[in-house]
mmCIF file of C-alpha atoms in Angstrom:
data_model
loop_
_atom_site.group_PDB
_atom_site.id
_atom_site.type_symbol
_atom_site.label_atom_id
_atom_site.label_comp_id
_atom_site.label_asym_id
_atom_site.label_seq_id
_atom_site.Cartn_x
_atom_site.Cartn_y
_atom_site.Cartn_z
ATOM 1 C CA UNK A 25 -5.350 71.183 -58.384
ATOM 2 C CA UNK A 26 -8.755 69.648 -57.262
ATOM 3 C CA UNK A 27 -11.293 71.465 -59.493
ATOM 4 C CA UNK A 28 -13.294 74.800 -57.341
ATOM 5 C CA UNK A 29 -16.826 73.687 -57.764
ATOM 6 C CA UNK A 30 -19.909 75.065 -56.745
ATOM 7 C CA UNK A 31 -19.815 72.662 -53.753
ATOM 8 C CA UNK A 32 -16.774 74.466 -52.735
ATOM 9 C CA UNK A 33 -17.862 77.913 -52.840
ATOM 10 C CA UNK A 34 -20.720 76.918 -50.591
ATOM 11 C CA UNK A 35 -18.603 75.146 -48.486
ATOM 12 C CA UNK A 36 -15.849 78.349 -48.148
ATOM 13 C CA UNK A 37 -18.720 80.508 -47.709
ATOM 14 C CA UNK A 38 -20.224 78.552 -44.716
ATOM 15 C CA UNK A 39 -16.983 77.722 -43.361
ATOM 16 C CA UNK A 40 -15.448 81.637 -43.371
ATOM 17 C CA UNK A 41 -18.529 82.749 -41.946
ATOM 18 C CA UNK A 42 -18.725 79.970 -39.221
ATOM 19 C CA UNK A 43 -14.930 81.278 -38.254
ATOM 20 C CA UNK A 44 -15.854 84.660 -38.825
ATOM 21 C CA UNK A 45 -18.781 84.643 -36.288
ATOM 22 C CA UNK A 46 -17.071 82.277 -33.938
ATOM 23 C CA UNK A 47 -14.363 84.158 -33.271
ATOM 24 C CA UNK A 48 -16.816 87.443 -33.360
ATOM 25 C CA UNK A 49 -18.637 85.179 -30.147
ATOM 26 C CA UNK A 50 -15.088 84.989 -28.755
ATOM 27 C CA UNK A 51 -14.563 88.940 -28.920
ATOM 28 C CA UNK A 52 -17.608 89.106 -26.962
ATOM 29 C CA UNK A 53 -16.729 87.010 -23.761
ATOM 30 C CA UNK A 54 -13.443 88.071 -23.863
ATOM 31 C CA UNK A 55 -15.211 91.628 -22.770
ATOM 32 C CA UNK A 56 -17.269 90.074 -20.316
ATOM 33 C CA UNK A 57 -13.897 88.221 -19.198
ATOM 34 C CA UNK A 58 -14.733 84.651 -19.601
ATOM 35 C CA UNK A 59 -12.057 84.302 -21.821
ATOM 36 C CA UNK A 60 -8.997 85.264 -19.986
ATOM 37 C CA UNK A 61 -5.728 86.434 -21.122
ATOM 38 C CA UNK A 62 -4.729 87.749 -24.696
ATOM 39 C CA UNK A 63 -7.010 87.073 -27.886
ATOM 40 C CA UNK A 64 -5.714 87.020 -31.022
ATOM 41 C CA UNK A 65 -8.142 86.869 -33.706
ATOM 42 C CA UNK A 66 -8.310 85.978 -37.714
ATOM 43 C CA UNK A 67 -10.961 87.967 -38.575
ATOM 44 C CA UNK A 68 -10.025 89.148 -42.144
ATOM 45 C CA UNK A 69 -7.625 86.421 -42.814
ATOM 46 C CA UNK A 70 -9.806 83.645 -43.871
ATOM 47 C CA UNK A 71 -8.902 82.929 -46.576
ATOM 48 C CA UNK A 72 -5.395 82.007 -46.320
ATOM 49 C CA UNK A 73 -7.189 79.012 -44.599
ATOM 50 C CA UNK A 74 -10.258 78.332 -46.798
ATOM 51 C CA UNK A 75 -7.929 77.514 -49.334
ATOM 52 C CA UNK A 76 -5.353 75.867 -48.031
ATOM 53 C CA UNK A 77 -7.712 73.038 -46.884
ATOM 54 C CA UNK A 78 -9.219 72.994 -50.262
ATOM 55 C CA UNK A 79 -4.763 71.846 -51.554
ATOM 56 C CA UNK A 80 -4.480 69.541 -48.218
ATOM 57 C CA UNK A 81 -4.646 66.013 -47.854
ATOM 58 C CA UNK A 82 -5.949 66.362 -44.118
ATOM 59 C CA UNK A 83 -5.778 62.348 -43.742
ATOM 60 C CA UNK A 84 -1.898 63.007 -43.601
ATOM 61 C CA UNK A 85 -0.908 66.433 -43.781
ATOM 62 C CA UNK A 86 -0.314 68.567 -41.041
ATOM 63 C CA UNK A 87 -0.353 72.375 -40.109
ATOM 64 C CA UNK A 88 1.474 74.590 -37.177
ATOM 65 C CA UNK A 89 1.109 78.156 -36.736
ATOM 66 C CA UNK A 90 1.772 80.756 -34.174
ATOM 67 C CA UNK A 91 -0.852 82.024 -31.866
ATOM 68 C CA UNK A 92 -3.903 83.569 -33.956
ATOM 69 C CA UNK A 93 -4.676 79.828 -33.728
ATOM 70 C CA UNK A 94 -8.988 78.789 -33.308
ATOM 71 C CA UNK A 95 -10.214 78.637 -36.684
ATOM 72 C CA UNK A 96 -7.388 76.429 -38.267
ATOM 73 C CA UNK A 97 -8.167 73.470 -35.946
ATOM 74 C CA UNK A 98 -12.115 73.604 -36.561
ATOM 75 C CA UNK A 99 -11.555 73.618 -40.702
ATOM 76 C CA UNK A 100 -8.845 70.556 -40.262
ATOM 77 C CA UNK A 101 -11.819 68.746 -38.319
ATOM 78 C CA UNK A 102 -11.687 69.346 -34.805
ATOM 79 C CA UNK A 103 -14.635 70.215 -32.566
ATOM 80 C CA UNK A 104 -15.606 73.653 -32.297
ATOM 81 C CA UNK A 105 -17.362 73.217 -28.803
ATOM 82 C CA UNK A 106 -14.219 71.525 -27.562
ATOM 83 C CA UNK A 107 -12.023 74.462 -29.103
ATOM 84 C CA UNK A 108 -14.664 77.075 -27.579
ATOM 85 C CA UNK A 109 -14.166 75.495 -24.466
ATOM 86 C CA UNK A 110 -10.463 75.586 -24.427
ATOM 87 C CA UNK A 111 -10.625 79.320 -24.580
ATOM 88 C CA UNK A 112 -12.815 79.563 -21.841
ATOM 89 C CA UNK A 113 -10.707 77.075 -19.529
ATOM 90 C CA UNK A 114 -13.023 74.399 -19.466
ATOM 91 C CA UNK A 115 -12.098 70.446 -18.690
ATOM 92 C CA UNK A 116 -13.607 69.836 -22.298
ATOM 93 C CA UNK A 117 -11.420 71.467 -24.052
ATOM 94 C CA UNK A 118 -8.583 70.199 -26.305
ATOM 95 C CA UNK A 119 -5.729 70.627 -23.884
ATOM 96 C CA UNK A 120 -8.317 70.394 -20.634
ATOM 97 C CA UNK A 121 -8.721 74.110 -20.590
ATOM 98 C CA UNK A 122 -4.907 74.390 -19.461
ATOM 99 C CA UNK A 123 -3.161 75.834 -23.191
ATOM 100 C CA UNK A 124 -6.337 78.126 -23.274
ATOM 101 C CA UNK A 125 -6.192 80.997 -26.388
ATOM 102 C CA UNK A 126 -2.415 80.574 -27.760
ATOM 103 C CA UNK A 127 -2.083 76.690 -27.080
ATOM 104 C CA UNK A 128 -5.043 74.907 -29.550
ATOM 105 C CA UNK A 129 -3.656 71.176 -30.565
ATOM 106 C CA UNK A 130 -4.831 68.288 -31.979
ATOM 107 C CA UNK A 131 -2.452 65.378 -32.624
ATOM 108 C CA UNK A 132 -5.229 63.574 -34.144
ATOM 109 C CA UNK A 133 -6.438 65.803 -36.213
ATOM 110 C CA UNK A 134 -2.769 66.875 -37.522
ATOM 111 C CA UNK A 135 -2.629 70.469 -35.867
ATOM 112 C CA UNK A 136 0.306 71.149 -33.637
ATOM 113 C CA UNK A 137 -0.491 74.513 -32.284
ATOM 114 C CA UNK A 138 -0.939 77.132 -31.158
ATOM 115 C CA UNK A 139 2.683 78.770 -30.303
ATOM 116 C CA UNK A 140 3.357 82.051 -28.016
ATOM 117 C CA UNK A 141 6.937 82.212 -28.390
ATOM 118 C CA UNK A 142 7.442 84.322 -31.881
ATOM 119 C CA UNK A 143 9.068 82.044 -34.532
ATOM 120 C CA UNK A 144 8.815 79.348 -32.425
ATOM 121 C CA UNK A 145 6.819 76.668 -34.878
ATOM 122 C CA UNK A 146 8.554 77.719 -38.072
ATOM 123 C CA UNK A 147 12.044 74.937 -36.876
ATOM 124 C CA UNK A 148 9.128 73.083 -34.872
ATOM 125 C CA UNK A 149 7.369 72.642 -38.268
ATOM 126 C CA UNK A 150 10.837 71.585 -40.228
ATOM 127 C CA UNK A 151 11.278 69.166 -37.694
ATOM 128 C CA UNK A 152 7.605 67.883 -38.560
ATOM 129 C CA UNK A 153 8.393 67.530 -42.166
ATOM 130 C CA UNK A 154 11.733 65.656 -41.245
ATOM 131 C CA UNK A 155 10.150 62.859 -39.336
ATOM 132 C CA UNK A 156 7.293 62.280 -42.115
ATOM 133 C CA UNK A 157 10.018 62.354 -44.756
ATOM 134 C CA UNK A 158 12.457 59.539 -42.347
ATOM 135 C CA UNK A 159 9.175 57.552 -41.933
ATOM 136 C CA UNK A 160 7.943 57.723 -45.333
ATOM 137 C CA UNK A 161 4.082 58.898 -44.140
ATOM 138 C CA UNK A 162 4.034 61.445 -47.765
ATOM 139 C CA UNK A 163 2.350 64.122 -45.378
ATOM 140 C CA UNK A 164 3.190 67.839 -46.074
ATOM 141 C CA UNK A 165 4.231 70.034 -43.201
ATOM 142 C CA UNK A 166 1.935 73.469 -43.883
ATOM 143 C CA UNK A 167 4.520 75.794 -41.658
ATOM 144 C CA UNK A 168 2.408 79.459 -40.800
ATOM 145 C CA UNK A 169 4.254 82.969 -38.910
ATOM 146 C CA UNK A 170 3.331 86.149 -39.178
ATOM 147 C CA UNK A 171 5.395 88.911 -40.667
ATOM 148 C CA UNK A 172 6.576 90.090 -36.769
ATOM 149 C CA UNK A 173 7.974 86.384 -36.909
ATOM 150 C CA UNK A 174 9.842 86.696 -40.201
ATOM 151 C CA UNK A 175 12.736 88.757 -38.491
ATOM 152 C CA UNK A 176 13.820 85.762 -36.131
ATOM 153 C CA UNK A 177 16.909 84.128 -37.015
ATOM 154 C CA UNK A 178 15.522 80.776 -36.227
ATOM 155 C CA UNK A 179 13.264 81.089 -39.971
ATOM 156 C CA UNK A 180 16.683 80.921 -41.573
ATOM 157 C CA UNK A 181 18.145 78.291 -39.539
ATOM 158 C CA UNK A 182 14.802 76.293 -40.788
ATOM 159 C CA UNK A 183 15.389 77.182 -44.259
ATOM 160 C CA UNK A 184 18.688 76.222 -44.740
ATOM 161 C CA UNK A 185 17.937 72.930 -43.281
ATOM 162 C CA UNK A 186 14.464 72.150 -45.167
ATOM 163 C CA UNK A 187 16.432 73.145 -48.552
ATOM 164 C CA UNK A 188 19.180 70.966 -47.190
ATOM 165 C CA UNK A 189 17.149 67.940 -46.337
ATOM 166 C CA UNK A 190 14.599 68.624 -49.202
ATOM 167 C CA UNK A 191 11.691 68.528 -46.054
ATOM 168 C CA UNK A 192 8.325 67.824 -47.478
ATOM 169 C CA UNK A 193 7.499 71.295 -45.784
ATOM 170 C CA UNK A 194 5.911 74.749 -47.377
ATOM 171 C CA UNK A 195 6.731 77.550 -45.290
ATOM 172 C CA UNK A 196 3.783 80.650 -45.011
ATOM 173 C CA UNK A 197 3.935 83.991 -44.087
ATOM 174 C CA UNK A 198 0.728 85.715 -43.191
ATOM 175 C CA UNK A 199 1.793 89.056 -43.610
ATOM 176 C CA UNK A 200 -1.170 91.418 -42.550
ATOM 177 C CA UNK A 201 0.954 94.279 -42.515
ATOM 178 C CA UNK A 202 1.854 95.559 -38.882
ATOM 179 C CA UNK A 203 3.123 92.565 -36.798
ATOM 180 C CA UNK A 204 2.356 93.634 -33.100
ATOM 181 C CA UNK A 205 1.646 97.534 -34.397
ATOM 182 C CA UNK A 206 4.828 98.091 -35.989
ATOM 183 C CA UNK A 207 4.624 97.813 -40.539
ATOM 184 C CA UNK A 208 6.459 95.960 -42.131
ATOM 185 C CA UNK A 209 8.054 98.862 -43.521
ATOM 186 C CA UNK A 210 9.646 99.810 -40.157
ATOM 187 C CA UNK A 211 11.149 96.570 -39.544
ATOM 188 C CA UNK A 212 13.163 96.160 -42.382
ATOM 189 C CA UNK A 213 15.057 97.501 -45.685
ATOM 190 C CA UNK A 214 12.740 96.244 -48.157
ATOM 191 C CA UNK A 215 8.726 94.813 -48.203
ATOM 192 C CA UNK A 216 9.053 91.928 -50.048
ATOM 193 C CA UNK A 217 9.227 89.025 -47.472
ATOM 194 C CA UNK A 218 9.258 86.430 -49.449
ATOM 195 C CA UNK A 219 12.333 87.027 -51.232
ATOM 196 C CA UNK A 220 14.228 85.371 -48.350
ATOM 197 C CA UNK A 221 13.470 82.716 -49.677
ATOM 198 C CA UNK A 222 15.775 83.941 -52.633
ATOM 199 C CA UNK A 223 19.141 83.437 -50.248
ATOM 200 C CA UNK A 224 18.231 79.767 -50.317
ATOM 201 C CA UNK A 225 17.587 79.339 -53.537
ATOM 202 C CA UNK A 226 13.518 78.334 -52.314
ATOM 203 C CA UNK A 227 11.318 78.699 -55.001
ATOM 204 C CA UNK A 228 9.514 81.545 -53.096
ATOM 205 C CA UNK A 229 6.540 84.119 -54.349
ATOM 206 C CA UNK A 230 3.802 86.792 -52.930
ATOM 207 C CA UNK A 231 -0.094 85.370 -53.629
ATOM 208 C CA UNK A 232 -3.126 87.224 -52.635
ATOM 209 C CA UNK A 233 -4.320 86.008 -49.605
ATOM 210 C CA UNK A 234 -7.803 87.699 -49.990
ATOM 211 C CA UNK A 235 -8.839 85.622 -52.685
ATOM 212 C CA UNK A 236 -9.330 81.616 -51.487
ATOM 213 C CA UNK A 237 -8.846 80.626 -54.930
ATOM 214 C CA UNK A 238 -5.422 82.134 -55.523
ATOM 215 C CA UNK A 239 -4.126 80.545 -52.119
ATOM 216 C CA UNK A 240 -5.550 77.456 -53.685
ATOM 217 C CA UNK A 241 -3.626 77.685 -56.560
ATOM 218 C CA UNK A 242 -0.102 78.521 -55.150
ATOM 219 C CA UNK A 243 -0.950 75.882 -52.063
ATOM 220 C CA UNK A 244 -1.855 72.914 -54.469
ATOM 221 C CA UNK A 245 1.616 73.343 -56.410
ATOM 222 C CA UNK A 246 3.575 74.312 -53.316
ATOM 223 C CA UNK A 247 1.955 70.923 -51.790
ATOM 224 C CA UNK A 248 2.085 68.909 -55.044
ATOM 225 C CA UNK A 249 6.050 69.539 -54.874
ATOM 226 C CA UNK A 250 6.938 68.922 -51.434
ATOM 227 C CA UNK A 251 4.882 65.470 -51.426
ATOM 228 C CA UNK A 252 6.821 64.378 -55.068
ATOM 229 C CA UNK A 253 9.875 65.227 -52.337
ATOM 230 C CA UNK A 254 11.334 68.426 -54.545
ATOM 231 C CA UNK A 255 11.432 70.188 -51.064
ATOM 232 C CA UNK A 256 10.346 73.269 -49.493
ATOM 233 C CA UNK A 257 8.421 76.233 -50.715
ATOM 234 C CA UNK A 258 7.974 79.728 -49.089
ATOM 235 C CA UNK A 259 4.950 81.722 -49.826
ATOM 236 C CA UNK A 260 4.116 85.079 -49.164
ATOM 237 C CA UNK A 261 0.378 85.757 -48.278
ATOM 238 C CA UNK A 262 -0.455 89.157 -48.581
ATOM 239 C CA UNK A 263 -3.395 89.248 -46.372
ATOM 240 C CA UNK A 264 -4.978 91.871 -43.567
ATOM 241 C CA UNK A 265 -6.697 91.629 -40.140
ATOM 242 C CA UNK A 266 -9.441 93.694 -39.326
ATOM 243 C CA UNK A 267 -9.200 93.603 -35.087
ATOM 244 C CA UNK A 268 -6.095 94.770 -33.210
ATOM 245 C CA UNK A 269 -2.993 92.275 -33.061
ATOM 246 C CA UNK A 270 -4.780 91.097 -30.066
ATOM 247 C CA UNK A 271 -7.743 92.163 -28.159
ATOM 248 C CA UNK A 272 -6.053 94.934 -25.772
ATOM 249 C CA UNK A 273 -4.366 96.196 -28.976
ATOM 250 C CA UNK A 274 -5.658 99.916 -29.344
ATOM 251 C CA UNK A 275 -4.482 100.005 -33.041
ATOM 252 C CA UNK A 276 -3.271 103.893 -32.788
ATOM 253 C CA UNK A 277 -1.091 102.823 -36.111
ATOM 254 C CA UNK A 278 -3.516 102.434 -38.114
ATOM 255 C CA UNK A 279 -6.550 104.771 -39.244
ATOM 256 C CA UNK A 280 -10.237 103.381 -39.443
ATOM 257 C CA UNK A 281 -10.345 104.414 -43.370
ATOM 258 C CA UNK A 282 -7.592 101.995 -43.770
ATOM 259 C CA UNK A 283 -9.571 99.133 -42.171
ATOM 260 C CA UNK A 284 -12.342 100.440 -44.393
ATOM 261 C CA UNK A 285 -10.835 99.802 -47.274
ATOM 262 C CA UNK A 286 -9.399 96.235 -46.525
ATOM 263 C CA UNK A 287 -13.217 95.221 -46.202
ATOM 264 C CA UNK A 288 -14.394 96.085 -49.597
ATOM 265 C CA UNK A 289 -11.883 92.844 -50.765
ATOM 266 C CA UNK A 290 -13.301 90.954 -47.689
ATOM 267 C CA UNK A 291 -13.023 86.959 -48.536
ATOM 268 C CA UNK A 292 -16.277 86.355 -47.714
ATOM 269 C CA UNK A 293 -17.506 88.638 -49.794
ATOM 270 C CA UNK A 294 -15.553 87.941 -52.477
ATOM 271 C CA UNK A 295 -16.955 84.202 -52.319
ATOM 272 C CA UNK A 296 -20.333 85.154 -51.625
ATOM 273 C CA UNK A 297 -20.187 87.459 -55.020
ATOM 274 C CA UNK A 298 -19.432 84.843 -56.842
ATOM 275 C CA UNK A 299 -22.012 82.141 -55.398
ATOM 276 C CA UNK A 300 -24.482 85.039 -56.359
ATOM 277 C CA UNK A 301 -23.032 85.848 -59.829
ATOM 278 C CA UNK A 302 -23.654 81.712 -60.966
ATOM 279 C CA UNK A 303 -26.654 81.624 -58.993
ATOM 280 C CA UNK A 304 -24.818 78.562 -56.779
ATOM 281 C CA UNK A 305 -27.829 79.426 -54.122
ATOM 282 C CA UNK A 306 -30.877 81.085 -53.735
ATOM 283 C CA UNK A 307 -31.190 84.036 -51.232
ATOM 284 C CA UNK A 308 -33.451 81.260 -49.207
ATOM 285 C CA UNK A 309 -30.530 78.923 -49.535
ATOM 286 C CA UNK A 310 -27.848 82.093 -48.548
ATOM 287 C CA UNK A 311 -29.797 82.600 -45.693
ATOM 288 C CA UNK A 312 -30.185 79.011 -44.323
ATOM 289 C CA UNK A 313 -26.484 78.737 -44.593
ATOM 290 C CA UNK A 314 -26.392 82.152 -41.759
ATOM 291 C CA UNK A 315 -28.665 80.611 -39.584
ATOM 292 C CA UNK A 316 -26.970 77.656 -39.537
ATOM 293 C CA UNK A 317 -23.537 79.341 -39.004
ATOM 294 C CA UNK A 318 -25.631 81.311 -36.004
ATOM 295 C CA UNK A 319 -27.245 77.921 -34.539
ATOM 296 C CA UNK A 320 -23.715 76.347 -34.444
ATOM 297 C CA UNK A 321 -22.005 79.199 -32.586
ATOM 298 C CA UNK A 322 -24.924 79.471 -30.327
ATOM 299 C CA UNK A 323 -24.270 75.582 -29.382
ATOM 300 C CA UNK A 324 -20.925 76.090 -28.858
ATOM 301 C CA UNK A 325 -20.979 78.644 -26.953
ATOM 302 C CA UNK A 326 -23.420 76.567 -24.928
ATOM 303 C CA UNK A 327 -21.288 73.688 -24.412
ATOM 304 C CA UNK A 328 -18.129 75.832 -23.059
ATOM 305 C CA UNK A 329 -20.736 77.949 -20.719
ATOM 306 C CA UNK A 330 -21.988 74.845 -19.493
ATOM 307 C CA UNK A 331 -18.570 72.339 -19.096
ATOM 308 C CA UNK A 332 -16.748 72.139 -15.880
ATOM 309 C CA UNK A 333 -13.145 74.048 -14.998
ATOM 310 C CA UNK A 334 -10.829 71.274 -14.712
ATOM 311 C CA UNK A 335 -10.280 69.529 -10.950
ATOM 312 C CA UNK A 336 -6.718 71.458 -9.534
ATOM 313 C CA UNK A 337 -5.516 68.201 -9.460
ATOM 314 C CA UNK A 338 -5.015 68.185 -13.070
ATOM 315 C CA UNK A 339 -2.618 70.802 -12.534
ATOM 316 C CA UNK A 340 0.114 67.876 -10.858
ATOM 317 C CA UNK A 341 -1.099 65.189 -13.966
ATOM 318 C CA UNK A 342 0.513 67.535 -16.638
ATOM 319 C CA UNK A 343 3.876 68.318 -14.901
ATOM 320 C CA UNK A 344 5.588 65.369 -13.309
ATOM 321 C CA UNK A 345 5.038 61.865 -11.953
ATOM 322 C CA UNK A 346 7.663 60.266 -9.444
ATOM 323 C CA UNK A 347 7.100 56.772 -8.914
ATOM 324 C CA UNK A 348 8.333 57.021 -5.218
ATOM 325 C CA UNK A 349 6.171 59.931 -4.541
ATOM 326 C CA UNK A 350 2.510 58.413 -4.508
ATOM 327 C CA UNK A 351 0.544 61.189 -2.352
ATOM 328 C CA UNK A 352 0.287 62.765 -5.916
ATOM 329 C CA UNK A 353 -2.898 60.266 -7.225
ATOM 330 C CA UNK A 354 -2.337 60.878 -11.384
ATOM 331 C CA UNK A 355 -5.441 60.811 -13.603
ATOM 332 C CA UNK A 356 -4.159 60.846 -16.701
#
């Protein structure tokens, strides 16, 4: 595993709080309806990103996930403006402001969405991981769902054929406990998720996903063995979200003390705990970092505010284009 420096502290530390406050912006103009729709947000979950980045080769690997979907573009290099934008519907956003909150992508930047249909990405993903193993590319396929998603029949369809095919693919759960508002304890026999990977024989395992560096740890080998082309792994990240499954969720299965309680293991403050403990930065330092978090958010935020809505015309570019029709001009 790449060694966890004091550059990378700083850098999960800026990073989680950029996401952190970014989506916290989003939560905001969601209530003054600018952005429109559902809003699913990650705040709580950071880490399960921070370090998987820190395992990925991001000049060939690639990442899907379902649709609590905005930070994981930004961290694998995307704009934030543009990604702000999306979410508010604007022309400059990565899909033109037409996939808005549950449809982020970036071919070029190896993300592949952004998926509303539950389970959807996990055979999407395997399929990913099938054409970089036929064309030889040595990317990994980093395959998220949440525990609601675990219960679809496709996962094991996917599983049987990634073990099959030995698919350069690792297969995540981000289980934060409730789903939609229903525990994991109500939708099944046992808790355990990741011991379906145990019907497959998939090396398979639970990792805090509080804790960047033990993500980093189980990501690195899970990574390391799909790329030497030993297959698929399936890790369980025991993780938590501190806002509703989405932002109209009023979270009546939960109690406030529970939420509570998640945020004394918060990942940011885990990481920031430590940068303090080595003395990686100075208070002056800590705080530069903030404002520069709260200058960045600020610009993006300015950017989407200020971009156009997309021309309705766009709406006829993205569906169809019949040659022997030409009172349809196409733009793109």
């Amino acid at each position: 595993m790449k060694e966890i420096t004091k550059e990378v502290y700083l850098k999960w530390y800026e990073d989680m709080q950029f996401w952190r406050k970014f989506e916290d912006k989003l939560a905001a103009l969601y209530i003054q309806q600018k952005v429109r729709g559902f809003l699913h947000l990650y705040n709580g979950q950071e880490a399960v990103l921070a370090g998987a980045l820190h395992a990925m080769d991001l000049s060939k690997d690639k990442m899907i996930t379902a649709y609590r979907n905005h930070v994981q573009p930004i961290g694998m290099g995307v704009d934030p403006r543009r990604v702000m934008a999306e979410l508010l519907g604007k022309a400059t956003g990565t899909s033109k402001g037409l996939g808005g909150s549950m449809h982020i992508f970036s071919k070029e930047h190896g993300f592949y969405g952004g998926h509303g249909i539950v389970g959807a990405q996990i055979p999407v993903g395997a399929g990913i991981a099938f054409a970089d193993k036929y064309f030889g590319t040595g990317g990994v396929t980093l395959t998220y769902f949440g525990d609601g998603a675990a219960r679809q029949g496709s996962l094991h369809e996917a599983f049987n054929m990634a073990m099959l095919w030995k698919l350069p693919v690792v297969f995540i759960v981000e289980n934060n406990g409730y789903a939609m508002g229903t525990s994991v304890e109500r939708t099944a026999n046992h808790t355990d998720i990741w011991k379906l990977g145990l019907g497959y024989e998939m090396p398979c395992g639970p990792v805090d996903g509080m804790n960047p560096v033990k993500v980093a740890e189980a990501m690195s080998e899970a990574i390391e063995r799909a790329r030497r082309g030993d297959g698929p792994t399936f890790i369980e990240m025991k993780t938590y979200r501190y806002r509703g499954h989405s932002m109209s969720d009023a979270q009546h299965y939960r109690t406030k003390e529970e939420v509570e309680e998640y945020k004394k293991i918060d990942p940011i403050t885990q990481v920031l705990d430590i940068i303090k403990e080595n003395n990686y930065a100075t208070e002056a330092e800590i705080e530069a970092i903030d404002q520069r978090v709260k200058d960045l958010v600020e610009e993006c935020e300015k950017f989407a505010e200020e971009s156009p809505y997309p021309d309705l015309s766009v709406m006829y570019d993205v569906v169809y284009e019949q040659e022997n029709y030409p009172f349809l001009p196409h733009k793109l």
